Amino acid sequence: MRIHRLEIEAFGPFASAQHIDFDHLGAQGLFLLNGATGAGKTSILDAICFALYGAVPGARQEGKRLRSDHAAPSAEPRVVCEFSARGRRFEVTRSPAWERPSARGRKGFTTQQAKTLLREWNAGSWEEKSSRNDEVGAELSDVLGMDREQFTRVVMLPQGDFAAFLRSKANDRLELLQKLFGTQRFEAVERQIARQAAEAARAVQENATELKMLLDRVAAECEQLGLDGAESEAGGTTAGNTGAGTTAAEEPESWLAQMEAMVNAEWMRRKDEASHAESLSSRLDEQLQQAQEKSLRHGRLGAAMQRRVLLELAAPRALENKDKLGRHRRASVLSGQLDAVDSSVRKYRAAVAQVEEIRGRLEAAGLDAATPTTSLEGLKATYAVLEARLPDEQRLEDMAARLAAKRGELARHEASAEEAVATLEQLREEASAVSGLIEPLEPVADGLAELERETAAAAELVGIVSRHAMAANELEMISAKHLHARATSQDHRQDWLDIRELRLANAAGELAAALESGQPCAVCGSVEHPHPAAAVRSALSLAQEEEEARERFDASEKALGILAEQVSVAAQVLAGLAAQGGTLDAAEAEARLLSAQTATSAAKKASRTLDQLRSKQEVITKRLAQVQEQHAEDTGAAARASSAVLHLQEQHDALEADLAGLREDFRSLRERLDALSAERVLLQSAADADREVERAGQAQADAAVSLENALPDSGFGSAEEARRELLPPADVVGLEKEVADFDTETARLDELFASEDLVLAAKEVHIGELPLPEPELAEAKLHAASAADTARSAALAAALAGKSAAAVVRFRDEYNTLAQAGREPRKRARVLAELADTVRGAGDNNYRMSLNAYVLAARLEQVALAASERLVAMSDGRYTLQHTDARAARNQKSGLGLEVVDEWTGQRRDTSTLSGGESFMASLALALGLADVVQQEAGGVDIETLFVDEGFGSLDDQALEQVMDALEGLRDGGRVVGLVSHVAEMKQRITNQLQVVKGRHGSSVRIAEAVPV
């Protein structure tokens, strides 16, 4: 990767645009990057890193501070870097996020987001690749083959970091090497192996827990059966089972076999006991059952004998009830004819009474009571005629209702039309008034935007005038200080010159004081000294006084220079404000602002009022159209309603005259029909009552004839005799129940005495085999119950023993299966545990070196070999770097040690024992070696542009010569090397220089080229 061109603007200390042509600068392969402290040498490297990766190295990657504080507020920070890599040429342009001034912003600034543009040189022109930050980052990472951390370590070699790397401990070296070589995947392997070991250990523990649980369950089964020694044996064998040996694994199996045999033996014993108890219980139960059955038979025999005695006592009453029921049933044959005669008499009397009542009502109503049927026929004819005209009367009522509705509708439409006329007049007046108010406001509101611009300009002018006044006062104060400082400096200079003159004048006296008679003068050589000069003061005091005076003069000159610079800056600021109108009178600027604000306020008020009036005008216009439309609708509807009223009135009058004769004295046909309907009902009742009297008389005669015909066959002489034999229904039911109960009990007793049990009981009584007494029967029952309880307990114990025996067999099979299945997981867990300890630097790992550290140790060994090639040349063949994996003291982790080998003495020593210059050479060699290794790790990317940081001041002349020879070797193959240094000799040796010059308004760069010989 070679850098061709770099452009920087408003970035870091660079306010204006700076252009650096690295192709021209590195034409000789080696150039020097120098400048005063704080000028911005590091910022150039930051700009390269920011262009390629969007961030600066290390702790300086706060993007919000990348923009230059010296740049104009509206200047956009920008970095452009043109480079080539892998045979392709690219140009990347980046701008960090920054705050741009904005008049509309809430705080006066608008945030500008970061921007990126990537272009590639293709077929003689630049082709845009992408403008998205993520896409550009992915493309550049693929092209460069390095991340930002690797780039800053490989292309920009910071010597201070590698000097610290030489002196650091293994853990600190581990962190840096891991960042450079990306060995996190080996840490992931360590974690994965640890997880697998933990999972395997959990599986083994779960297997052991399940085995112990099975043993405990076997012990619980044995303990439940009351077998001695089961619990202690289980505890001992369980502990042995957790071991890994074959002998320990056989102990629980032997114990399980022993427990199975004991349980089976206990089961067989309990089965025998249960069989004997069941046999005894069955025998006693059978004897008890026979005694209970005999007692029950004799009890039933005694009860049956008592029931037979009671039945014989009830026999006479039963015969009497049967006789009563017979006479009642013969009389019941005539009950129908008797009821018919009684019913016909009652109906005839009721019909005669109803006829008399209805005739009285007819006479009261003024109707013909003698011939109601004839009167009824005439009334029906009149009713039919009136009923046929009922629809005409209903139509007349509907017509009247419609007529009233139309008249109301006509009145409403006429009133609505009159109201609409009044509303139209009012709305037209309001519309005219609003139009008159809008017309004068429109020109005022149209000038609001211009007035707002004038107000903003006036406010800005007031601020400029205020700052101009402050700047003028500041310039006046600084100028006064500058004049005073210049006078003071001149006074100090004069004092210094006077003391210097006095010291020079006093030199003759000092020489004269040293003359001796006969000795030649050091000035003229004469041995005679007729008039030696006299010394005023001692030379030492004058020299000291002269030095103090010179220091006071230098300090005053320095202060004078600072004040002169401040005067220049203040004058520039004042001139800039004056150019913006700052010389205007403050009162006039305030008056302009006040006038503009007043006009703007009035225009805003007029604009708001105009908006309100226009809204009101729009509402009035819409309302006017609505009212006009409503007025037209009401006028048409009123005309239609008036025509309908005239037509309906004519129809109503004609129909009213036609129906008036049919109503007679009634208000409506319905009322007359209701009156006729009541008369018709009364006449119809009279006709029906006459017919009912005729039917009742005939029915009475028929019932009497039927009764007379039935009396001879029933055995009764008269109807009254038959009525006396009839019984009430309740008495009949009672007698029938008593007779039925007697017959049923007779049949049951006959059946009961014929049963096998009572026959057997009668035979036993006859031969004298009586049942057991009650006390003896209760005692037999107790013996049988006790035997049954004993049999049940024995059967339950045998069943429990059988269940335990089956469970022990099952638990033993499960134990053998689990034990067999756990052998392989235990072996795997042991292997994984040992492997996990080894890869994390524990267990049998004597060097306590983790897998990650082991891989990095191999990389460090490569770095040491590559660095030694550089260090041998720099140290004149004396020193080489060597990686060591010697075990660290105090049980610390090993594997990342570095030693320096002194070829002159053959001794190895720690890198911390090197001197300052030797440490610089070693750290430079280490940085170059690490760059070579990382370059190979990054896919063999060629690094054609390299920067080496400060540190050359610690070298003597010979060491510097050797280091420069080594750096000259870096130029092989067309590589360009930039050295960052303050050393004066470096400036003399390297003529191609990129100089960074700092100033009050920002830094700038310039290229100093070699002068051809």
PDB file of C-alpha atoms in Angstrom, residues 43-291:
ATOM      1  CA  SER A  43      -2.309  15.310  12.947  1.00  0.00           C
ATOM      2  CA  ILE A  44      -0.994  14.438   9.463  1.00  0.00           C
ATOM      3  CA  LEU A  45      -0.789  10.782  10.505  1.00  0.00           C
ATOM      4  CA  ASP A  46      -4.243  11.124  12.095  1.00  0.00           C
ATOM      5  CA  ALA A  47      -5.611  12.486   8.810  1.00  0.00           C
ATOM      6  CA  ILE A  48      -4.270   9.470   6.880  1.00  0.00           C
ATOM      7  CA  CYS A  49      -5.792   7.056   9.405  1.00  0.00           C
ATOM      8  CA  PHE A  50      -9.106   8.964   9.441  1.00  0.00           C
ATOM      9  CA  ALA A  51      -9.340   8.931   5.639  1.00  0.00           C
ATOM     10  CA  LEU A  52      -8.764   5.177   5.452  1.00  0.00           C
ATOM     11  CA  TYR A  53     -10.719   4.036   8.550  1.00  0.00           C
ATOM     12  CA  GLY A  54     -12.998   6.916   9.590  1.00  0.00           C
ATOM     13  CA  ALA A  55     -11.286   7.253  12.999  1.00  0.00           C
ATOM     14  CA  VAL A  56      -7.931   8.387  14.393  1.00  0.00           C
ATOM     15  CA  PRO A  57      -5.572   6.166  16.421  1.00  0.00           C
ATOM     16  CA  GLY A  58      -5.892   5.478  20.113  1.00  0.00           C
ATOM     17  CA  ALA A  59      -7.392   7.986  22.560  1.00  0.00           C
ATOM     18  CA  ARG A  60      -7.606  10.692  19.883  1.00  0.00           C
ATOM     19  CA  GLN A  61     -10.592   9.055  18.176  1.00  0.00           C
ATOM     20  CA  GLU A  62     -13.147  11.557  19.551  1.00  0.00           C
ATOM     21  CA  GLY A  63     -14.717  12.510  16.238  1.00  0.00           C
ATOM     22  CA  LYS A  64     -16.339  15.636  17.600  1.00  0.00           C
ATOM     23  CA  ARG A  65     -12.890  17.215  18.174  1.00  0.00           C
ATOM     24  CA  LEU A  66     -11.498  16.522  14.698  1.00  0.00           C
ATOM     25  CA  ARG A  67     -12.639  19.816  13.223  1.00  0.00           C
ATOM     26  CA  SER A  68     -10.112  22.645  13.424  1.00  0.00           C
ATOM     27  CA  ASP A  69     -10.876  25.404  15.951  1.00  0.00           C
ATOM     28  CA  HIS A  70      -8.962  27.839  13.703  1.00  0.00           C
ATOM     29  CA  ALA A  71     -11.200  27.333  10.665  1.00  0.00           C
ATOM     30  CA  ALA A  72     -13.999  29.678   9.645  1.00  0.00           C
ATOM     31  CA  PRO A  73     -17.377  28.734  11.173  1.00  0.00           C
ATOM     32  CA  SER A  74     -18.777  27.686   7.800  1.00  0.00           C
ATOM     33  CA  ALA A  75     -15.686  25.748   6.656  1.00  0.00           C
ATOM     34  CA  GLU A  76     -16.339  22.018   6.213  1.00  0.00           C
ATOM     35  CA  PRO A  77     -13.678  19.667   7.695  1.00  0.00           C
ATOM     36  CA  ARG A  78     -12.369  17.382   4.961  1.00  0.00           C
ATOM     37  CA  VAL A  79      -9.581  14.851   4.351  1.00  0.00           C
ATOM     38  CA  VAL A  80      -8.730  13.421   0.902  1.00  0.00           C
ATOM     39  CA  CYS A  81      -6.256  10.560   0.562  1.00  0.00           C
ATOM     40  CA  GLU A  82      -5.140   9.041  -2.726  1.00  0.00           C
ATOM     41  CA  PHE A  83      -3.400   5.652  -2.425  1.00  0.00           C
ATOM     42  CA  SER A  84      -2.770   2.452  -4.332  1.00  0.00           C
ATOM     43  CA  ALA A  85      -2.964  -1.136  -3.081  1.00  0.00           C
ATOM     44  CA  ARG A  86      -3.080  -4.572  -4.730  1.00  0.00           C
ATOM     45  CA  GLY A  87      -2.536  -3.014  -8.166  1.00  0.00           C
ATOM     46  CA  ARG A  88      -5.530  -0.613  -7.852  1.00  0.00           C
ATOM     47  CA  ARG A  89      -5.609   3.143  -7.244  1.00  0.00           C
ATOM     48  CA  PHE A  90      -8.233   4.757  -4.979  1.00  0.00           C
ATOM     49  CA  GLU A  91      -9.221   8.172  -3.672  1.00  0.00           C
ATOM     50  CA  VAL A  92     -11.206   8.377  -0.418  1.00  0.00           C
ATOM     51  CA  THR A  93     -12.780  11.602   0.868  1.00  0.00           C
ATOM     52  CA  ARG A  94     -14.143  11.833   4.408  1.00  0.00           C
ATOM     53  CA  SER A  95     -15.776  14.568   6.482  1.00  0.00           C
ATOM     54  CA  PRO A  96     -16.467  14.047  10.200  1.00  0.00           C
ATOM     55  CA  ALA A  97     -19.698  15.164  11.817  1.00  0.00           C
ATOM     56  CA  TRP A  98     -19.589  18.887  12.663  1.00  0.00           C
ATOM     57  CA  GLU A  99     -21.797  21.812  13.683  1.00  0.00           C
ATOM     58  CA  ARG A 100     -22.573  24.229  10.844  1.00  0.00           C
ATOM     59  CA  PRO A 101     -23.829  27.753  11.692  1.00  0.00           C
ATOM     60  CA  SER A 102     -27.511  28.222  10.917  1.00  0.00           C
ATOM     61  CA  ALA A 103     -29.736  31.262  11.343  1.00  0.00           C
ATOM     62  CA  ARG A 104     -32.773  29.029  11.850  1.00  0.00           C
ATOM     63  CA  GLY A 105     -31.212  26.536  14.252  1.00  0.00           C
ATOM     64  CA  ARG A 106     -32.499  26.409  17.788  1.00  0.00           C
ATOM     65  CA  LYS A 107     -28.989  26.996  19.179  1.00  0.00           C
ATOM     66  CA  GLY A 108     -27.561  28.702  16.112  1.00  0.00           C
ATOM     67  CA  PHE A 109     -26.000  25.490  14.707  1.00  0.00           C
ATOM     68  CA  THR A 110     -27.105  22.566  12.550  1.00  0.00           C
ATOM     69  CA  THR A 111     -25.459  19.155  12.878  1.00  0.00           C
ATOM     70  CA  GLN A 112     -23.884  17.936   9.636  1.00  0.00           C
ATOM     71  CA  GLN A 113     -23.550  14.157   9.502  1.00  0.00           C
ATOM     72  CA  ALA A 114     -20.310  12.446   8.538  1.00  0.00           C
ATOM     73  CA  LYS A 115     -19.791  11.929   4.783  1.00  0.00           C
ATOM     74  CA  THR A 116     -17.636   9.512   2.798  1.00  0.00           C
ATOM     75  CA  LEU A 117     -16.846   9.138  -0.892  1.00  0.00           C
ATOM     76  CA  LEU A 118     -14.709   6.400  -2.463  1.00  0.00           C
ATOM     77  CA  ARG A 119     -13.497   6.629  -6.061  1.00  0.00           C
ATOM     78  CA  GLU A 120     -11.275   4.326  -8.136  1.00  0.00           C
ATOM     79  CA  TRP A 121      -9.035   5.263 -11.072  1.00  0.00           C
ATOM     80  CA  ASN A 122     -10.282   3.213 -13.978  1.00  0.00           C
ATOM     81  CA  ALA A 123      -9.634   3.620 -17.697  1.00  0.00           C
ATOM     82  CA  GLY A 124      -8.119   7.084 -17.323  1.00  0.00           C
ATOM     83  CA  SER A 125     -10.840   8.632 -15.113  1.00  0.00           C
ATOM     84  CA  TRP A 126     -12.164   8.505 -11.562  1.00  0.00           C
ATOM     85  CA  GLU A 127     -15.145   6.176 -11.117  1.00  0.00           C
ATOM     86  CA  GLU A 128     -17.331   6.599  -8.034  1.00  0.00           C
ATOM     87  CA  LYS A 129     -17.580   3.376  -5.985  1.00  0.00           C
ATOM     88  CA  SER A 130     -19.756   4.289  -2.979  1.00  0.00           C
ATOM     89  CA  SER A 131     -20.802   7.137  -0.703  1.00  0.00           C
ATOM     90  CA  ARG A 132     -22.047   5.034   2.239  1.00  0.00           C
ATOM     91  CA  ASN A 133     -19.836   4.819   5.323  1.00  0.00           C
ATOM     92  CA  ASP A 134     -20.399   1.092   5.875  1.00  0.00           C
ATOM     93  CA  GLU A 135     -19.832   0.120   2.232  1.00  0.00           C
ATOM     94  CA  VAL A 136     -16.664   2.226   1.970  1.00  0.00           C
ATOM     95  CA  GLY A 137     -15.342   0.758   5.243  1.00  0.00           C
ATOM     96  CA  ALA A 138     -15.918  -2.800   4.009  1.00  0.00           C
ATOM     97  CA  GLU A 139     -14.289  -2.076   0.631  1.00  0.00           C
ATOM     98  CA  LEU A 140     -11.185  -0.444   2.156  1.00  0.00           C
ATOM     99  CA  SER A 141     -10.811  -3.181   4.777  1.00  0.00           C
ATOM    100  CA  ASP A 142     -10.834  -5.764   1.996  1.00  0.00           C
ATOM    101  CA  VAL A 143      -8.327  -3.806  -0.118  1.00  0.00           C
ATOM    102  CA  LEU A 144      -5.906  -2.952   2.722  1.00  0.00           C
ATOM    103  CA  GLY A 145      -6.187  -6.334   4.431  1.00  0.00           C
ATOM    104  CA  MET A 146      -5.703  -4.731   7.876  1.00  0.00           C
ATOM    105  CA  ASP A 147      -7.923  -3.198  10.511  1.00  0.00           C
ATOM    106  CA  ARG A 148      -7.214   0.191  12.051  1.00  0.00           C
ATOM    107  CA  GLU A 149      -5.255  -1.232  14.985  1.00  0.00           C
ATOM    108  CA  GLN A 150      -2.976  -3.249  12.677  1.00  0.00           C
ATOM    109  CA  PHE A 151      -2.550  -0.307  10.298  1.00  0.00           C
ATOM    110  CA  THR A 152      -1.413   2.045  13.058  1.00  0.00           C
ATOM    111  CA  ARG A 153       1.068  -0.593  14.305  1.00  0.00           C
ATOM    112  CA  VAL A 154       2.423  -1.517  10.871  1.00  0.00           C
ATOM    113  CA  VAL A 155       2.411   1.730   8.857  1.00  0.00           C
ATOM    114  CA  MET A 156       2.848   4.213  11.748  1.00  0.00           C
ATOM    115  CA  LEU A 157       5.479   2.811  14.121  1.00  0.00           C
ATOM    116  CA  PRO A 158       5.118   4.493  17.568  1.00  0.00           C
ATOM    117  CA  GLN A 159       8.448   3.868  19.274  1.00  0.00           C
ATOM    118  CA  GLY A 160       7.215   4.695  22.760  1.00  0.00           C
ATOM    119  CA  ASP A 161       4.718   1.848  22.639  1.00  0.00           C
ATOM    120  CA  PHE A 162       7.333  -0.689  21.606  1.00  0.00           C
ATOM    121  CA  ALA A 163       9.790   0.520  24.210  1.00  0.00           C
ATOM    122  CA  ALA A 164       7.060  -0.171  26.766  1.00  0.00           C
ATOM    123  CA  PHE A 165       6.469  -3.526  25.031  1.00  0.00           C
ATOM    124  CA  LEU A 166      10.111  -4.439  25.651  1.00  0.00           C
ATOM    125  CA  ARG A 167       9.781  -3.722  29.396  1.00  0.00           C
ATOM    126  CA  SER A 168       6.227  -5.060  29.865  1.00  0.00           C
ATOM    127  CA  LYS A 169       5.126  -8.314  31.458  1.00  0.00           C
ATOM    128  CA  ALA A 170       3.687 -11.328  29.697  1.00  0.00           C
ATOM    129  CA  ASN A 171       0.038 -10.337  30.310  1.00  0.00           C
ATOM    130  CA  ASP A 172       0.578  -6.852  28.806  1.00  0.00           C
ATOM    131  CA  ARG A 173       2.344  -8.333  25.772  1.00  0.00           C
ATOM    132  CA  LEU A 174      -0.518 -10.815  25.418  1.00  0.00           C
ATOM    133  CA  GLU A 175      -3.055  -7.992  25.073  1.00  0.00           C
ATOM    134  CA  LEU A 176      -1.095  -6.150  22.317  1.00  0.00           C
ATOM    135  CA  LEU A 177      -0.188  -9.283  20.354  1.00  0.00           C
ATOM    136  CA  GLN A 178      -3.773 -10.513  20.498  1.00  0.00           C
ATOM    137  CA  LYS A 179      -5.030  -7.240  19.005  1.00  0.00           C
ATOM    138  CA  LEU A 180      -2.456  -7.430  16.209  1.00  0.00           C
ATOM    139  CA  PHE A 181      -2.777 -11.083  15.288  1.00  0.00           C
ATOM    140  CA  GLY A 182      -6.478 -11.623  16.089  1.00  0.00           C
ATOM    141  CA  THR A 183      -6.160 -14.890  18.027  1.00  0.00           C
ATOM    142  CA  GLN A 184      -9.569 -14.597  19.686  1.00  0.00           C
ATOM    143  CA  ARG A 185     -10.597 -17.787  17.909  1.00  0.00           C
ATOM    144  CA  PHE A 186      -8.100 -19.740  20.047  1.00  0.00           C
ATOM    145  CA  GLU A 187      -9.657 -18.255  23.180  1.00  0.00           C
ATOM    146  CA  ALA A 188     -12.997 -19.406  21.772  1.00  0.00           C
ATOM    147  CA  VAL A 189     -11.502 -22.919  21.414  1.00  0.00           C
ATOM    148  CA  GLU A 190     -10.392 -22.764  25.071  1.00  0.00           C
ATOM    149  CA  ARG A 191     -13.899 -21.742  26.162  1.00  0.00           C
ATOM    150  CA  GLN A 192     -15.493 -24.442  23.986  1.00  0.00           C
ATOM    151  CA  ILE A 193     -13.254 -27.169  25.449  1.00  0.00           C
ATOM    152  CA  ALA A 194     -13.979 -25.883  28.962  1.00  0.00           C
ATOM    153  CA  ARG A 195     -17.721 -25.983  28.242  1.00  0.00           C
ATOM    154  CA  GLN A 196     -17.428 -29.537  26.872  1.00  0.00           C
ATOM    155  CA  ALA A 197     -15.431 -30.620  29.951  1.00  0.00           C
ATOM    156  CA  ALA A 198     -18.030 -29.063  32.266  1.00  0.00           C
ATOM    157  CA  GLU A 199     -20.871 -30.740  30.356  1.00  0.00           C
ATOM    158  CA  ALA A 200     -19.064 -34.101  30.488  1.00  0.00           C
ATOM    159  CA  ALA A 201     -18.449 -33.664  34.236  1.00  0.00           C
ATOM    160  CA  ARG A 202     -22.119 -32.835  34.745  1.00  0.00           C
ATOM    161  CA  ALA A 203     -23.075 -35.964  32.779  1.00  0.00           C
ATOM    162  CA  VAL A 204     -20.789 -38.107  34.979  1.00  0.00           C
ATOM    163  CA  GLN A 205     -22.178 -36.484  38.119  1.00  0.00           C
ATOM    164  CA  GLU A 206     -25.732 -37.046  36.915  1.00  0.00           C
ATOM    165  CA  ASN A 207     -24.887 -40.714  36.204  1.00  0.00           C
ATOM    166  CA  ALA A 208     -23.382 -41.106  39.682  1.00  0.00           C
ATOM    167  CA  THR A 209     -26.387 -39.412  41.235  1.00  0.00           C
ATOM    168  CA  GLU A 210     -28.767 -41.737  39.393  1.00  0.00           C
ATOM    169  CA  LEU A 211     -26.722 -44.793  40.477  1.00  0.00           C
ATOM    170  CA  LYS A 212     -26.747 -43.648  44.090  1.00  0.00           C
ATOM    171  CA  MET A 213     -30.457 -42.993  43.870  1.00  0.00           C
ATOM    172  CA  LEU A 214     -31.032 -46.573  42.657  1.00  0.00           C
ATOM    173  CA  LEU A 215     -28.965 -47.964  45.523  1.00  0.00           C
ATOM    174  CA  ASP A 216     -30.878 -45.793  47.981  1.00  0.00           C
ATOM    175  CA  ARG A 217     -34.176 -47.001  46.572  1.00  0.00           C
ATOM    176  CA  VAL A 218     -33.050 -50.658  46.964  1.00  0.00           C
ATOM    177  CA  ALA A 219     -32.008 -49.891  50.542  1.00  0.00           C
ATOM    178  CA  ALA A 220     -35.375 -48.212  51.141  1.00  0.00           C
ATOM    179  CA  GLU A 221     -37.219 -51.290  49.857  1.00  0.00           C
ATOM    180  CA  CYS A 222     -35.176 -53.550  52.128  1.00  0.00           C
ATOM    181  CA  GLU A 223     -35.651 -51.228  55.085  1.00  0.00           C
ATOM    182  CA  GLN A 224     -39.372 -51.206  54.427  1.00  0.00           C
ATOM    183  CA  LEU A 225     -39.362 -55.030  54.690  1.00  0.00           C
ATOM    184  CA  GLY A 226     -37.445 -54.797  57.977  1.00  0.00           C
ATOM    185  CA  LEU A 227     -34.234 -56.422  56.699  1.00  0.00           C
ATOM    186  CA  ASP A 228     -31.193 -55.674  58.897  1.00  0.00           C
ATOM    187  CA  GLY A 229     -27.936 -54.108  57.509  1.00  0.00           C
ATOM    188  CA  ALA A 230     -29.418 -52.805  54.246  1.00  0.00           C
ATOM    189  CA  GLU A 231     -28.820 -49.082  54.907  1.00  0.00           C
ATOM    190  CA  SER A 232     -25.195 -49.324  56.043  1.00  0.00           C
ATOM    191  CA  GLU A 233     -24.280 -51.632  53.181  1.00  0.00           C
ATOM    192  CA  ALA A 234     -25.905 -49.301  50.674  1.00  0.00           C
ATOM    193  CA  GLY A 235     -23.985 -46.301  52.010  1.00  0.00           C
ATOM    194  CA  GLY A 236     -20.653 -48.074  51.773  1.00  0.00           C
ATOM    195  CA  THR A 237     -21.144 -49.474  48.296  1.00  0.00           C
ATOM    196  CA  THR A 238     -22.457 -46.172  46.964  1.00  0.00           C
ATOM    197  CA  ALA A 239     -19.255 -44.422  47.918  1.00  0.00           C
ATOM    198  CA  GLY A 240     -17.271 -47.160  46.259  1.00  0.00           C
ATOM    199  CA  ASN A 241     -19.331 -46.906  43.104  1.00  0.00           C
ATOM    200  CA  THR A 242     -18.270 -43.324  42.479  1.00  0.00           C
ATOM    201  CA  GLY A 243     -14.699 -44.431  41.966  1.00  0.00           C
ATOM    202  CA  ALA A 244     -13.203 -45.365  38.626  1.00  0.00           C
ATOM    203  CA  GLY A 245     -11.755 -48.837  39.412  1.00  0.00           C
ATOM    204  CA  THR A 246     -13.273 -52.131  38.355  1.00  0.00           C
ATOM    205  CA  THR A 247     -13.119 -53.629  41.852  1.00  0.00           C
ATOM    206  CA  ALA A 248     -15.043 -50.716  43.342  1.00  0.00           C
ATOM    207  CA  ALA A 249     -17.696 -51.089  40.675  1.00  0.00           C
ATOM    208  CA  GLU A 250     -18.231 -54.786  41.579  1.00  0.00           C
ATOM    209  CA  GLU A 251     -19.075 -54.078  45.235  1.00  0.00           C
ATOM    210  CA  PRO A 252     -22.543 -52.525  44.723  1.00  0.00           C
ATOM    211  CA  GLU A 253     -23.432 -55.250  42.210  1.00  0.00           C
ATOM    212  CA  SER A 254     -22.590 -57.929  44.785  1.00  0.00           C
ATOM    213  CA  TRP A 255     -24.600 -56.053  47.408  1.00  0.00           C
ATOM    214  CA  LEU A 256     -27.528 -55.770  45.013  1.00  0.00           C
ATOM    215  CA  ALA A 257     -27.473 -59.539  44.397  1.00  0.00           C
ATOM    216  CA  GLN A 258     -27.423 -60.164  48.164  1.00  0.00           C
ATOM    217  CA  MET A 259     -30.323 -57.785  48.736  1.00  0.00           C
ATOM    218  CA  GLU A 260     -32.316 -59.401  45.925  1.00  0.00           C
ATOM    219  CA  ALA A 261     -31.879 -62.855  47.509  1.00  0.00           C
ATOM    220  CA  MET A 262     -32.903 -61.533  50.959  1.00  0.00           C
ATOM    221  CA  VAL A 263     -35.992 -59.837  49.567  1.00  0.00           C
ATOM    222  CA  ASN A 264     -37.068 -62.939  47.640  1.00  0.00           C
ATOM    223  CA  ALA A 265     -36.659 -65.080  50.776  1.00  0.00           C
ATOM    224  CA  GLU A 266     -38.738 -62.635  52.810  1.00  0.00           C
ATOM    225  CA  TRP A 267     -41.361 -62.649  50.062  1.00  0.00           C
ATOM    226  CA  MET A 268     -41.673 -66.471  50.111  1.00  0.00           C
ATOM    227  CA  ARG A 269     -41.928 -66.486  53.917  1.00  0.00           C
ATOM    228  CA  ARG A 270     -44.729 -63.929  53.896  1.00  0.00           C
ATOM    229  CA  LYS A 271     -46.569 -65.814  51.135  1.00  0.00           C
ATOM    230  CA  ASP A 272     -46.627 -68.960  53.305  1.00  0.00           C
ATOM    231  CA  GLU A 273     -47.923 -67.005  56.304  1.00  0.00           C
ATOM    232  CA  ALA A 274     -50.625 -65.398  54.146  1.00  0.00           C
ATOM    233  CA  SER A 275     -51.721 -68.838  52.818  1.00  0.00           C
ATOM    234  CA  HIS A 276     -52.160 -70.307  56.345  1.00  0.00           C
ATOM    235  CA  ALA A 277     -54.036 -67.210  57.590  1.00  0.00           C
ATOM    236  CA  GLU A 278     -56.353 -67.283  54.564  1.00  0.00           C
ATOM    237  CA  SER A 279     -57.223 -70.970  55.142  1.00  0.00           C
ATOM    238  CA  LEU A 280     -58.126 -70.375  58.814  1.00  0.00           C
ATOM    239  CA  SER A 281     -60.158 -67.284  57.958  1.00  0.00           C
ATOM    240  CA  SER A 282     -62.132 -69.166  55.294  1.00  0.00           C
ATOM    241  CA  ARG A 283     -63.008 -72.003  57.733  1.00  0.00           C
ATOM    242  CA  LEU A 284     -64.179 -69.656  60.509  1.00  0.00           C
ATOM    243  CA  ASP A 285     -66.075 -67.510  58.055  1.00  0.00           C
ATOM    244  CA  GLU A 286     -67.922 -70.549  56.671  1.00  0.00           C
ATOM    245  CA  GLN A 287     -68.952 -71.686  60.175  1.00  0.00           C
ATOM    246  CA  LEU A 288     -70.162 -68.166  61.050  1.00  0.00           C
ATOM    247  CA  GLN A 289     -72.122 -67.939  57.826  1.00  0.00           C
ATOM    248  CA  GLN A 290     -73.931 -71.245  58.503  1.00  0.00           C
ATOM    249  CA  ALA A 291     -74.875 -70.133  62.050  1.00  0.00           C
TER     250      ALA A 291
END
